PDB file of C-alpha atoms in Angstrom:
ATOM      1  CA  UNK U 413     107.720  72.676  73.233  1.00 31.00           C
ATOM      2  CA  UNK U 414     104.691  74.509  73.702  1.00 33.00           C
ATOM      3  CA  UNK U 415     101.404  73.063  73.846  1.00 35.00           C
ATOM      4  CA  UNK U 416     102.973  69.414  74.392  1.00 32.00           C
ATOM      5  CA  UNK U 417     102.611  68.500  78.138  1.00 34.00           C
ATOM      6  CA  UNK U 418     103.581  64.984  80.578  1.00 38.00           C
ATOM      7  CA  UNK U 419     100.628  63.300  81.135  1.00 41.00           C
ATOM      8  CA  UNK U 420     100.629  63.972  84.750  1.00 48.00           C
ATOM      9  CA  UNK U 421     100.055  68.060  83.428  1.00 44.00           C
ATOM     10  CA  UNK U 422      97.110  69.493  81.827  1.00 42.00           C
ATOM     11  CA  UNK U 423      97.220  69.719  78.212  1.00 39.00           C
ATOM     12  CA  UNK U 424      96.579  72.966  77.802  1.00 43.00           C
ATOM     13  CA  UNK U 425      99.485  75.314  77.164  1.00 44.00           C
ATOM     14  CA  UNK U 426      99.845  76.502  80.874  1.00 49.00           C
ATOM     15  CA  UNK U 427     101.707  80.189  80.895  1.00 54.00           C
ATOM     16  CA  UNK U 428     102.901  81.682  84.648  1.00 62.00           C
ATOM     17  CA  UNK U 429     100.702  83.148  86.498  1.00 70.00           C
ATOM     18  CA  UNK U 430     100.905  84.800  90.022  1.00 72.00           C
ATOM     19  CA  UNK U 431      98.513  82.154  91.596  1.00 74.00           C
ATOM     20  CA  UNK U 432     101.192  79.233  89.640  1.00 82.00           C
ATOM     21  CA  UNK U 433     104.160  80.892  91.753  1.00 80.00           C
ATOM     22  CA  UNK U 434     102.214  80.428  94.591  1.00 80.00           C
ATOM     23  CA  UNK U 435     101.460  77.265  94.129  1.00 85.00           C
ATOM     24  CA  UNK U 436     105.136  76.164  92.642  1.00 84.00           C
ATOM     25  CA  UNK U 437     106.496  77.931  96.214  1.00 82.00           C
ATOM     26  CA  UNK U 438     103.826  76.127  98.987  1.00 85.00           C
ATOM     27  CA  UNK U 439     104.544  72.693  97.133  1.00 90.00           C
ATOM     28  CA  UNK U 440     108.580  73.426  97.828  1.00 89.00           C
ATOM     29  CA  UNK U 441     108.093  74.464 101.179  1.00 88.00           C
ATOM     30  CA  UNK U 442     105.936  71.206 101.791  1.00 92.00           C
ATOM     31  CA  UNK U 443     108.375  69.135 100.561  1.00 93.00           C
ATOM     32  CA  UNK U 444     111.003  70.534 102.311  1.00 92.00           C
ATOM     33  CA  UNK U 445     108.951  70.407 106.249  1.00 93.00           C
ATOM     34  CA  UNK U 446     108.445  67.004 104.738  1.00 93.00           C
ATOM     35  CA  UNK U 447     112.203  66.393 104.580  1.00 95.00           C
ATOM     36  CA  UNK U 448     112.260  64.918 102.005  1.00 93.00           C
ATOM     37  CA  UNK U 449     114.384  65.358  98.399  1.00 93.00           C
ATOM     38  CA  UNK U 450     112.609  64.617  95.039  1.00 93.00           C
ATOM     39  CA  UNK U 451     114.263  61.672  94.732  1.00 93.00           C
ATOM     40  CA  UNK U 452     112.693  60.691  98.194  1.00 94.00           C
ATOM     41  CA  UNK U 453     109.347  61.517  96.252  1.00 93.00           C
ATOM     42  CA  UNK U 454     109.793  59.846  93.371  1.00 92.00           C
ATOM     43  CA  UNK U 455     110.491  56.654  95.376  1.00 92.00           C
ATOM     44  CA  UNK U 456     107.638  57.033  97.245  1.00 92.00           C
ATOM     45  CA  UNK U 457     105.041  57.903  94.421  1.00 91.00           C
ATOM     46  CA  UNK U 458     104.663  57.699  90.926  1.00 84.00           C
ATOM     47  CA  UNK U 459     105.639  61.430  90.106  1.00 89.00           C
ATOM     48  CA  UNK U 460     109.158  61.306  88.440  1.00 89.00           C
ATOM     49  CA  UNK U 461     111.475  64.115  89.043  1.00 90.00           C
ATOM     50  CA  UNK U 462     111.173  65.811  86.043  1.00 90.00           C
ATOM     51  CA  UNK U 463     107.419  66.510  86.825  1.00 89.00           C
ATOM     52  CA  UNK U 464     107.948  67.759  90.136  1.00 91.00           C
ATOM     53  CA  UNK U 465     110.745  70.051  88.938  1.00 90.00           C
ATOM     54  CA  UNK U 466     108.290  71.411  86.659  1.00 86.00           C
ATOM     55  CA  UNK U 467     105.395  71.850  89.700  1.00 88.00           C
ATOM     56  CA  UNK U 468     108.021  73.375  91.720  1.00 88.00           C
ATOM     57  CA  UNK U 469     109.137  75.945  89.486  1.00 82.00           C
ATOM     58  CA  UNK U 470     106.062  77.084  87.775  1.00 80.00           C
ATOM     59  CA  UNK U 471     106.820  75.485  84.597  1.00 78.00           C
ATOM     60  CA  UNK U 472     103.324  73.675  84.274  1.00 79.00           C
ATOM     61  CA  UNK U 473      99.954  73.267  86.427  1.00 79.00           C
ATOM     62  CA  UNK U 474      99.621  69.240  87.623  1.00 82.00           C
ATOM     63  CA  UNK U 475      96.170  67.315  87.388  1.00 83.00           C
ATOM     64  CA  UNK U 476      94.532  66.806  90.200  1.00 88.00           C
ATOM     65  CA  UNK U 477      95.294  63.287  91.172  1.00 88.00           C
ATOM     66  CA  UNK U 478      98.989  64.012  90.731  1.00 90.00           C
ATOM     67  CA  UNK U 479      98.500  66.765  93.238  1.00 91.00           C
ATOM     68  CA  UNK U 480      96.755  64.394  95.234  1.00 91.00           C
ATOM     69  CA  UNK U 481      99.315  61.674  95.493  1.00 91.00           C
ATOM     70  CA  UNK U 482     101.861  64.432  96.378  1.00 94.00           C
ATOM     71  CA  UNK U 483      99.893  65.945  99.145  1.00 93.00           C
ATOM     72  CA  UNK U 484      99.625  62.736 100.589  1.00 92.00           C
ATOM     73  CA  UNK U 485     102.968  62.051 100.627  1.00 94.00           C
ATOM     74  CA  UNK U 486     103.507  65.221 102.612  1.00 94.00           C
ATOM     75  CA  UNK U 487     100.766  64.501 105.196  1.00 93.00           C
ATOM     76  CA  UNK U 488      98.744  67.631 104.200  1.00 91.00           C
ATOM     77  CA  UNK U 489      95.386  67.729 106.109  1.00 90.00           C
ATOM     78  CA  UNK U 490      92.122  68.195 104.571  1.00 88.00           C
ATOM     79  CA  UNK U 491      91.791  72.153 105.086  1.00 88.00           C
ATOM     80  CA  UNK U 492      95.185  72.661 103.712  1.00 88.00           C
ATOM     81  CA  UNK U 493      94.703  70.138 101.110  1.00 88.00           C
ATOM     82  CA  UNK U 494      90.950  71.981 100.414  1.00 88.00           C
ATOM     83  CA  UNK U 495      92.898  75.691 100.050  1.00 84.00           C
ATOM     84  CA  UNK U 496      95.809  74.246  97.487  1.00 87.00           C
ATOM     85  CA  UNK U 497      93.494  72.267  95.237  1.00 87.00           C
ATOM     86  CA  UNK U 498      91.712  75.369  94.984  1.00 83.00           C
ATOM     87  CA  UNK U 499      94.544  77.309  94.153  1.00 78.00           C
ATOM     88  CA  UNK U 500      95.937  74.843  91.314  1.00 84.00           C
ATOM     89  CA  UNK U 501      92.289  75.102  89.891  1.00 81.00           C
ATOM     90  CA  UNK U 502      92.770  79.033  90.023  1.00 72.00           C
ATOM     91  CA  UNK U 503      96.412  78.879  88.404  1.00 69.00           C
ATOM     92  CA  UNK U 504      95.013  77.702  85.389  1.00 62.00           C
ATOM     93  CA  UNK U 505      91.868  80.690  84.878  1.00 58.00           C
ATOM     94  CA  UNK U 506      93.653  82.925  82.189  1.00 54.00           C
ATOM     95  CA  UNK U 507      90.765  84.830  80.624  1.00 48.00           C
ATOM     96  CA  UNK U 508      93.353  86.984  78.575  1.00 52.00           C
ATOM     97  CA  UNK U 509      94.385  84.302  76.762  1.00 51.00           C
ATOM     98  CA  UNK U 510      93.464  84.220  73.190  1.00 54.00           C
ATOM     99  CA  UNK U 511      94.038  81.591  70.303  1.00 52.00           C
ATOM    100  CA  UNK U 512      96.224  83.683  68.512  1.00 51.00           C
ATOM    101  CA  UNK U 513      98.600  83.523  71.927  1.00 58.00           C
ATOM    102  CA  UNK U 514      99.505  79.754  71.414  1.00 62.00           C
ATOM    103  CA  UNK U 515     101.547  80.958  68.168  1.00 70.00           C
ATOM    104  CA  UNK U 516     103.640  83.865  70.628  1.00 77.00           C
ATOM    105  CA  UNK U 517     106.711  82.822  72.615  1.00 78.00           C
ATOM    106  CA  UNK U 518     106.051  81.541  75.980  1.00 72.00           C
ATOM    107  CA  UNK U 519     108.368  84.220  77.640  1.00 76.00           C
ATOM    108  CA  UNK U 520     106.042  86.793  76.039  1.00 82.00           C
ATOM    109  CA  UNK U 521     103.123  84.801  76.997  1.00 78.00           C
ATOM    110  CA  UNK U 522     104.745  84.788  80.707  1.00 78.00           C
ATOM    111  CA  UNK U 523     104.844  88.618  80.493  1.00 86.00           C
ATOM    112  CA  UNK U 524     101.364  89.071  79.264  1.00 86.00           C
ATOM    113  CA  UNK U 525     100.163  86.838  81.987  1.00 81.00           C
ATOM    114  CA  UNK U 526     101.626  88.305  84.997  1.00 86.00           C
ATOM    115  CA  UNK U 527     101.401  92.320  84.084  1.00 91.00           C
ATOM    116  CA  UNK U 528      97.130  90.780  83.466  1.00 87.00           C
ATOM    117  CA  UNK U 529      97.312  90.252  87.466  1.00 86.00           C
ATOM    118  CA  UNK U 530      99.611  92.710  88.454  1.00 92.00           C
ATOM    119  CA  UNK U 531      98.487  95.379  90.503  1.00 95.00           C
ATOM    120  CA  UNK U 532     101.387  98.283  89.644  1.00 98.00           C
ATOM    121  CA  UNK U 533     104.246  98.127  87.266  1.00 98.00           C
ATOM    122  CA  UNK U 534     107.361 100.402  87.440  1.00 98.00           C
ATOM    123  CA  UNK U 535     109.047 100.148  84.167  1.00 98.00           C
ATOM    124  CA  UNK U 536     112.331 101.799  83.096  1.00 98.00           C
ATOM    125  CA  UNK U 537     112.918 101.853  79.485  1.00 97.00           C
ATOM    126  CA  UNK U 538     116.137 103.057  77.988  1.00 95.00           C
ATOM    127  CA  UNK U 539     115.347 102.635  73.998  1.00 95.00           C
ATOM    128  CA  UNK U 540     111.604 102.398  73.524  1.00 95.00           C
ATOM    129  CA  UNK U 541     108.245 104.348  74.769  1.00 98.00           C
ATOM    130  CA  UNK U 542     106.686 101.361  77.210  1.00 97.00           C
ATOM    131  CA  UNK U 543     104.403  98.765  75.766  1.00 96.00           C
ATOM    132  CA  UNK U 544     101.838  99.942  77.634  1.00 98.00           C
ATOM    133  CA  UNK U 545     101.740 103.288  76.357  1.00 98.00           C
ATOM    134  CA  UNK U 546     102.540 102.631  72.785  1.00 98.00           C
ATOM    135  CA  UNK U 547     100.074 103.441  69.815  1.00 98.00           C
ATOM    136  CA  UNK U 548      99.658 100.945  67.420  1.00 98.00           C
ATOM    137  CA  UNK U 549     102.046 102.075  64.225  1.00 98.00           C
ATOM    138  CA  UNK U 550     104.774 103.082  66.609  1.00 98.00           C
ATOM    139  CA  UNK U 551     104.415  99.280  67.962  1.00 98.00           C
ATOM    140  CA  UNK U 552     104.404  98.028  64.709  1.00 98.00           C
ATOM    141  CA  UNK U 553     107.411 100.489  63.365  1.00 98.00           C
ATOM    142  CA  UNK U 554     109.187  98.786  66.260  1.00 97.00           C
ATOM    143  CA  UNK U 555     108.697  94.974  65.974  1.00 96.00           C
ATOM    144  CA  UNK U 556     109.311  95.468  62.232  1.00 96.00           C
ATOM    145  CA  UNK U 557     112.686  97.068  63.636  1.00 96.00           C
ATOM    146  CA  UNK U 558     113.532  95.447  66.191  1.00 94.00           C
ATOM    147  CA  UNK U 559     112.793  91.880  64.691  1.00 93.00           C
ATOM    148  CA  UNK U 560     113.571  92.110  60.975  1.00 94.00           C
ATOM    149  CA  UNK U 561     113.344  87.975  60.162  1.00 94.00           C
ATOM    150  CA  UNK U 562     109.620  87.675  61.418  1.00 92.00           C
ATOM    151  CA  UNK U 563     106.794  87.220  58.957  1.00 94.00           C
ATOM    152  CA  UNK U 564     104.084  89.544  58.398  1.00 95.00           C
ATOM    153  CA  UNK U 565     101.202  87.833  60.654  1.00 93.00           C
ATOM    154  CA  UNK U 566     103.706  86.925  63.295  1.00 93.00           C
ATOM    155  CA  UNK U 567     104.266  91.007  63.279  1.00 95.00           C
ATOM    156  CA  UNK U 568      99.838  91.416  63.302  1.00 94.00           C
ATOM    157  CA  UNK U 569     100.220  88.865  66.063  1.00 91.00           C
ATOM    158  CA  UNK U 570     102.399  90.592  68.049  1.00 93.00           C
ATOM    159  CA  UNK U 571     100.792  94.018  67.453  1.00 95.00           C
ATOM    160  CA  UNK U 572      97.753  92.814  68.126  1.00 93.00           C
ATOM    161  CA  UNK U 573      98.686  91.687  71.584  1.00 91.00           C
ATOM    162  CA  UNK U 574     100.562  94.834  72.461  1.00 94.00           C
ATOM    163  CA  UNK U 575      97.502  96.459  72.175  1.00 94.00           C
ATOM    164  CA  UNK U 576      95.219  94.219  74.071  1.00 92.00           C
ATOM    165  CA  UNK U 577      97.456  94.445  77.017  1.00 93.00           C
ATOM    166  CA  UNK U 578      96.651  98.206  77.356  1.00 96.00           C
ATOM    167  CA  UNK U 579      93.384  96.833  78.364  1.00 94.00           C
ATOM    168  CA  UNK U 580      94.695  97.177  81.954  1.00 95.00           C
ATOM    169  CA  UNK U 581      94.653 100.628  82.015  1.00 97.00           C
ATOM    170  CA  UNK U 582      91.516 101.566  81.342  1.00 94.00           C
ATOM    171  CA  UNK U 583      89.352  98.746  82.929  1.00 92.00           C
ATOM    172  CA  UNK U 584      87.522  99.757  86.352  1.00 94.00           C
ATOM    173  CA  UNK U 585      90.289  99.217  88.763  1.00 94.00           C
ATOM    174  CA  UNK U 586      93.460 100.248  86.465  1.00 97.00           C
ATOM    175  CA  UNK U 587      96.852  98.860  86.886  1.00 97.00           C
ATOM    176  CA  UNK U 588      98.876 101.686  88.442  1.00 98.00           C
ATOM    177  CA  UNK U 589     101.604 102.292  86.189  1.00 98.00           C
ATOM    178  CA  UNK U 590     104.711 104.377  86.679  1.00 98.00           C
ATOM    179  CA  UNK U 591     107.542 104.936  84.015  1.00 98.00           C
ATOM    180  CA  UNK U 592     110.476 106.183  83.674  1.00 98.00           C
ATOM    181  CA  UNK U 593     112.050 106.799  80.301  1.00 98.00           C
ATOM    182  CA  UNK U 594     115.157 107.998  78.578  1.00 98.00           C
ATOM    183  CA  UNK U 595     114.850 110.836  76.650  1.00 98.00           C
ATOM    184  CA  UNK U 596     116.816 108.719  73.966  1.00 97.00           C
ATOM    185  CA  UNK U 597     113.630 107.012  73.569  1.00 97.00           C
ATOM    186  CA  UNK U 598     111.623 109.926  72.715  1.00 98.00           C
ATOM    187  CA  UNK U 599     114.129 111.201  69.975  1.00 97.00           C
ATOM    188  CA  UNK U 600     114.133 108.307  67.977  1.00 97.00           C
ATOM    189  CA  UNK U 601     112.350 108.736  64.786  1.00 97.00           C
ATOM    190  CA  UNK U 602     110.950 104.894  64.507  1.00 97.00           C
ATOM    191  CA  UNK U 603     108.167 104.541  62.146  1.00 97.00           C
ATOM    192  CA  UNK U 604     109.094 108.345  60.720  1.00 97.00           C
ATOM    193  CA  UNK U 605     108.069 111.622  61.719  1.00 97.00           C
ATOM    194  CA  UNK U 606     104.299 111.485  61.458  1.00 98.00           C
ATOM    195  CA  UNK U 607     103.999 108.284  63.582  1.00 98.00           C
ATOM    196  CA  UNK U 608     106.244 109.887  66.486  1.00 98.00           C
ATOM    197  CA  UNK U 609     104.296 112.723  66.577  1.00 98.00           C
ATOM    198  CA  UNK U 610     101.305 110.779  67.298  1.00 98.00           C
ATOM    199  CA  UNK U 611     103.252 108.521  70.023  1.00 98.00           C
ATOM    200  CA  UNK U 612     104.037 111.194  71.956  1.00 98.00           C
ATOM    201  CA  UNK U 613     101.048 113.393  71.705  1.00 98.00           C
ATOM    202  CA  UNK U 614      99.499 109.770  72.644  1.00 98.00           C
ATOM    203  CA  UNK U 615     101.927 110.047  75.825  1.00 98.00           C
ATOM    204  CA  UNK U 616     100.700 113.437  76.971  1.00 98.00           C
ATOM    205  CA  UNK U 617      97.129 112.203  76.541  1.00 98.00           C
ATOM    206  CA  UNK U 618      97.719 109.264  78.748  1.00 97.00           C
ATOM    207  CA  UNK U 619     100.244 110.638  80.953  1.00 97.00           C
ATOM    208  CA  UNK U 620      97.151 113.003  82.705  1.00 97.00           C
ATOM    209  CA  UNK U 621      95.052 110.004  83.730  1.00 97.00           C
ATOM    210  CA  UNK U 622      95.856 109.586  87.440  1.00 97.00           C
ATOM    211  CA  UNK U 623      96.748 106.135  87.754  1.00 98.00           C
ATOM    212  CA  UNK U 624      99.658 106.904  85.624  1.00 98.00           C
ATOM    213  CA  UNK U 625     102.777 108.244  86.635  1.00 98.00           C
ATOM    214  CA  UNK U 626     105.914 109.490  83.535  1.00 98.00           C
ATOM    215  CA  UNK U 627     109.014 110.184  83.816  1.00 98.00           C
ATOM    216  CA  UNK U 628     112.031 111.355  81.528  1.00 98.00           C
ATOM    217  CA  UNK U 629     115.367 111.079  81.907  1.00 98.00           C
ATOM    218  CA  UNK U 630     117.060 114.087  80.256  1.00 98.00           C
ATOM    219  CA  UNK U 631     120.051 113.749  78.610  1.00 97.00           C
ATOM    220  CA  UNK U 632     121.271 116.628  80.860  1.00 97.00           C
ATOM    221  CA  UNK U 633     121.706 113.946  83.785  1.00 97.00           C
ATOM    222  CA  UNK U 634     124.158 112.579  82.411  1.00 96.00           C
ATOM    223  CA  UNK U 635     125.107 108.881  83.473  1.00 96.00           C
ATOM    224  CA  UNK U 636     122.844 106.943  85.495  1.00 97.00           C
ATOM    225  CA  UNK U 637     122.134 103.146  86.675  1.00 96.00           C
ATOM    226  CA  UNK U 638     119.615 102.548  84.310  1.00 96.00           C
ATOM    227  CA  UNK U 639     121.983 102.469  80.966  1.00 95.00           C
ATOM    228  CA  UNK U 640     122.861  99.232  81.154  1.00 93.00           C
ATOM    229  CA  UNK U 641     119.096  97.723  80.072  1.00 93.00           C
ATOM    230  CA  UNK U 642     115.414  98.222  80.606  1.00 96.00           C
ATOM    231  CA  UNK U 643     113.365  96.730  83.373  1.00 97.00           C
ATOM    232  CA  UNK U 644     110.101  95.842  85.016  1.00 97.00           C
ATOM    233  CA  UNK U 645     108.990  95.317  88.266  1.00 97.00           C
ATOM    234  CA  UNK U 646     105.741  93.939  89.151  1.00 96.00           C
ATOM    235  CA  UNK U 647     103.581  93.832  92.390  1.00 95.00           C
ATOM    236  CA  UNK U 648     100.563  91.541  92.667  1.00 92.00           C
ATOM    237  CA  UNK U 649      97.467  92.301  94.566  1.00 89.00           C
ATOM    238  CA  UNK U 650      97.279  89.430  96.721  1.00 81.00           C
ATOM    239  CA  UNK U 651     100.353  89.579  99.406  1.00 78.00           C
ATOM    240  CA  UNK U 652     100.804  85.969  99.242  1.00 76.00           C
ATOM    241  CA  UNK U 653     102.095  86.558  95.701  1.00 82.00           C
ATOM    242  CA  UNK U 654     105.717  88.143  96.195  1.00 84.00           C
ATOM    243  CA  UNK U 655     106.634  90.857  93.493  1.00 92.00           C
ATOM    244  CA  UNK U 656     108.816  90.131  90.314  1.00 91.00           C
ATOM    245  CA  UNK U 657     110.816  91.866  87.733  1.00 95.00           C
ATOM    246  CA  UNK U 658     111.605  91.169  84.190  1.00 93.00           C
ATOM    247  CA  UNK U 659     114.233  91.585  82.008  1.00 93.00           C
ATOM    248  CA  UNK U 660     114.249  91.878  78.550  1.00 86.00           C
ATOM    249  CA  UNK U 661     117.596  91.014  76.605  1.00 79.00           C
ATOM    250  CA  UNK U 662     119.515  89.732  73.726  1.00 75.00           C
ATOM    251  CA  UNK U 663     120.681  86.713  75.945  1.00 72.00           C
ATOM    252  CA  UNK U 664     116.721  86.053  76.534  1.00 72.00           C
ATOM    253  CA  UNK U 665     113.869  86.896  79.014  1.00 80.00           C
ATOM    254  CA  UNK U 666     114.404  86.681  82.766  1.00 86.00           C
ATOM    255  CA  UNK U 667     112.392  86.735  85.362  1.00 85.00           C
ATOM    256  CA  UNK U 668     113.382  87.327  89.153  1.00 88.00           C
ATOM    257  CA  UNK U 669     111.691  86.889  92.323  1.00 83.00           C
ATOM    258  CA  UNK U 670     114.882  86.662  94.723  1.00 86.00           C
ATOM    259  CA  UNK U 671     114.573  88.840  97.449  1.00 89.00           C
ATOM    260  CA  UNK U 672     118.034  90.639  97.169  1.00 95.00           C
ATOM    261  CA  UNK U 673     117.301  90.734  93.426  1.00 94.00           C
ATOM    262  CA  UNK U 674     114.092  92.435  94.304  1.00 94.00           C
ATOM    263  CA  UNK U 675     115.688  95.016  96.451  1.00 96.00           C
ATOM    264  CA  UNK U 676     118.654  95.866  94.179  1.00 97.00           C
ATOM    265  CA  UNK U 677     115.676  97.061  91.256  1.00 97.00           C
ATOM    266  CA  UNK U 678     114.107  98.526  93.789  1.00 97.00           C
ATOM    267  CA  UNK U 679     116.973 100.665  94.614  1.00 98.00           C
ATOM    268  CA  UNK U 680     117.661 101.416  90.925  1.00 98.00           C
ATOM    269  CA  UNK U 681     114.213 102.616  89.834  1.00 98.00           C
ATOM    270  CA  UNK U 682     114.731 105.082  93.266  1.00 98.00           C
ATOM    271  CA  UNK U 683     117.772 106.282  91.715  1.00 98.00           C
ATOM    272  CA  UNK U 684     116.316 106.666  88.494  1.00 98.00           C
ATOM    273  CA  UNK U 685     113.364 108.474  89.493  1.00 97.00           C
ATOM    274  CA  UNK U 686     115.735 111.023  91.893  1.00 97.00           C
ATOM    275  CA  UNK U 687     117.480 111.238  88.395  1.00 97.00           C
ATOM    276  CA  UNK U 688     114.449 112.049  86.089  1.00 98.00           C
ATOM    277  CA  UNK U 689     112.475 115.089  85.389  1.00 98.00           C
ATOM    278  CA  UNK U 690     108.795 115.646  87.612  1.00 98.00           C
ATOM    279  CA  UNK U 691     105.804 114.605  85.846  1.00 98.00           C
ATOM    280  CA  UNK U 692     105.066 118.141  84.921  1.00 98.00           C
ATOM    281  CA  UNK U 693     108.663 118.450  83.517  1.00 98.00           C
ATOM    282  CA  UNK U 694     108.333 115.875  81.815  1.00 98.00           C
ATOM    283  CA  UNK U 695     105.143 116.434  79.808  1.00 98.00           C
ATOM    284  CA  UNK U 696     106.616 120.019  79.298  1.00 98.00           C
ATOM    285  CA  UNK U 697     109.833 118.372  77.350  1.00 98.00           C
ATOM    286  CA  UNK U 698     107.505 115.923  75.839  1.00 98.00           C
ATOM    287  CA  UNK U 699     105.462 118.789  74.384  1.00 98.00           C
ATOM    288  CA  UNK U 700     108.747 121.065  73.263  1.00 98.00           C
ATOM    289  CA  UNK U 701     109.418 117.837  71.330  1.00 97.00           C
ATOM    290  CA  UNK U 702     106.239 118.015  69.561  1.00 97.00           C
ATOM    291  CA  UNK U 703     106.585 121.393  68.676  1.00 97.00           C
ATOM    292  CA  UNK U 704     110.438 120.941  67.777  1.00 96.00           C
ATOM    293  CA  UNK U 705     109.395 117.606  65.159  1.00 94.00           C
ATOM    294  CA  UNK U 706     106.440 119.625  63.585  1.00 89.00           C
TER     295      UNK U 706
END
């Protein structure tokens, strides 16, 4: 459960981060020129398996000492062993994390965490204007929707964070964003007329800044590989960190860094952007929706 960590972890709730892949992926591939298993390491240290299964796959950020034991083990010299005690200290910096966050799933967390370090995101959404570019009552009109059971301040909570996020676009080196959306999701009245409107006039406004590429999808193209669900894919800055895409569903978050996976989104955000409107086109049927609502 969140916030409760092994010992050998620090105590602090530790969400993904790019620098935390990293780290989970160059303490597998030591292991493995090592040759040995995790039960080979558990024998040899004091690290049980469960621990290492949680270094190895990002699931938590190890104190030092446990990192030190493990390195050991491997026969890591001391400028290697310098350059990834560095980078556990650096997988654990997460300025954008507030108090409020500890009370948010850790998927969402996860999300918030990596699009904070990304440095582009292609999104496809099928049903909903992207987080990124929503206004604050159409985000609210939509976790009210979308999640009818939660309470009140879990709703300001989540709001609240939506909102914070879209700090990325407007800091001093903005995250490059380019989405593609269904037209579905600009016909859908949530939150009523008034609050539509002002989502996407909100669009057009944001849609001109030049680090930020839209997209529709008409309903005049008729099927197209992006109906079965919505997507993100992210790439990082560093090219150490590989890229990774999200999923959002009812059977739960995933995220995928497989290389094939990688290339298959790849190839279906190409396909979806051969299959939407230009930019220009777009904020024209954006606008003839404006005028059409009022």
């Amino acid at each position: 459960m969140a916030g409760r960590r092994s010992g050998l972890f620090t105590r602090r709730r530790t969400a993904p981060t790019a620098r935390l892949r990293r780290l989970a992926r160059e303490m597998r591939r030591l292991r493995s020129e090592a040759g040995l298993t995790r039960e080979d390491v558990t024998a040899r240290t004091s690290v049980n398996e469960a621990t290492l299964y949680r270094l190895e796959t990002a699931k938590g950020r190890p104190q030092r000492r446990t990192l030190m034991a493990l390195l050991e083990t491997y026969g890591v010299g001391d400028t290697k062993r310098e350059a990834i005690l560095a980078l556990s200290t650096q997988a654990g910096e997460q300025g954008w994390l507030r108090p409020y966050h500890a009370d948010l799933p850790d998927e969402y967390v996860g999300y918030i965490s990596f699009e904070a370090e990304a440095r582009s995101v292609r999104n496809y959404e099928s049903s909903f204007i992207p987080g990124l570019l929503q206004t604050e009552d159409y985000a609210r009109a939509v976790i009210r929707g979308v999640l009818p059971t939660v309470t009140t301040k879990e709703v300001d909570q989540r709001v609240q964070a939506r909102i914070e996020r879209q700090v990325v676009l407007a800091k001093t080196d903005p995250l490059e964003l380019w989405a593609i959306v269904d037209e579905a999701a600009l016909r859908r009245t949530v939150g009523g007329t008034k609050v539509l409107v002002e989502q996407l006039t909100h669009l057009l406004k944001v849609a001109a800044e030049p680090h930020v590429m839209l997209q529709v999808i008409p309903f005049g193209a008729g099927a197209h590989p992006g109906m079965p669900g919505s997507f993100v894919r992210m790439d990082f800055p560093d090219s150490e960190d590989p890229p990774l895409v999200y999923i959002d569903s009812m059977a739960g978050d995933l995220f995928l860094e497989a290389d094939e996976d990688i290339r298959r989104y790849n190839q279906i955000f190409d396909h979806l952007r051969a299959s939407a409107l230009s930019p220009d086109d777009s904020a024209g049927l954006i606008a003839a929706l404006v005028r059409e609502i009022t």
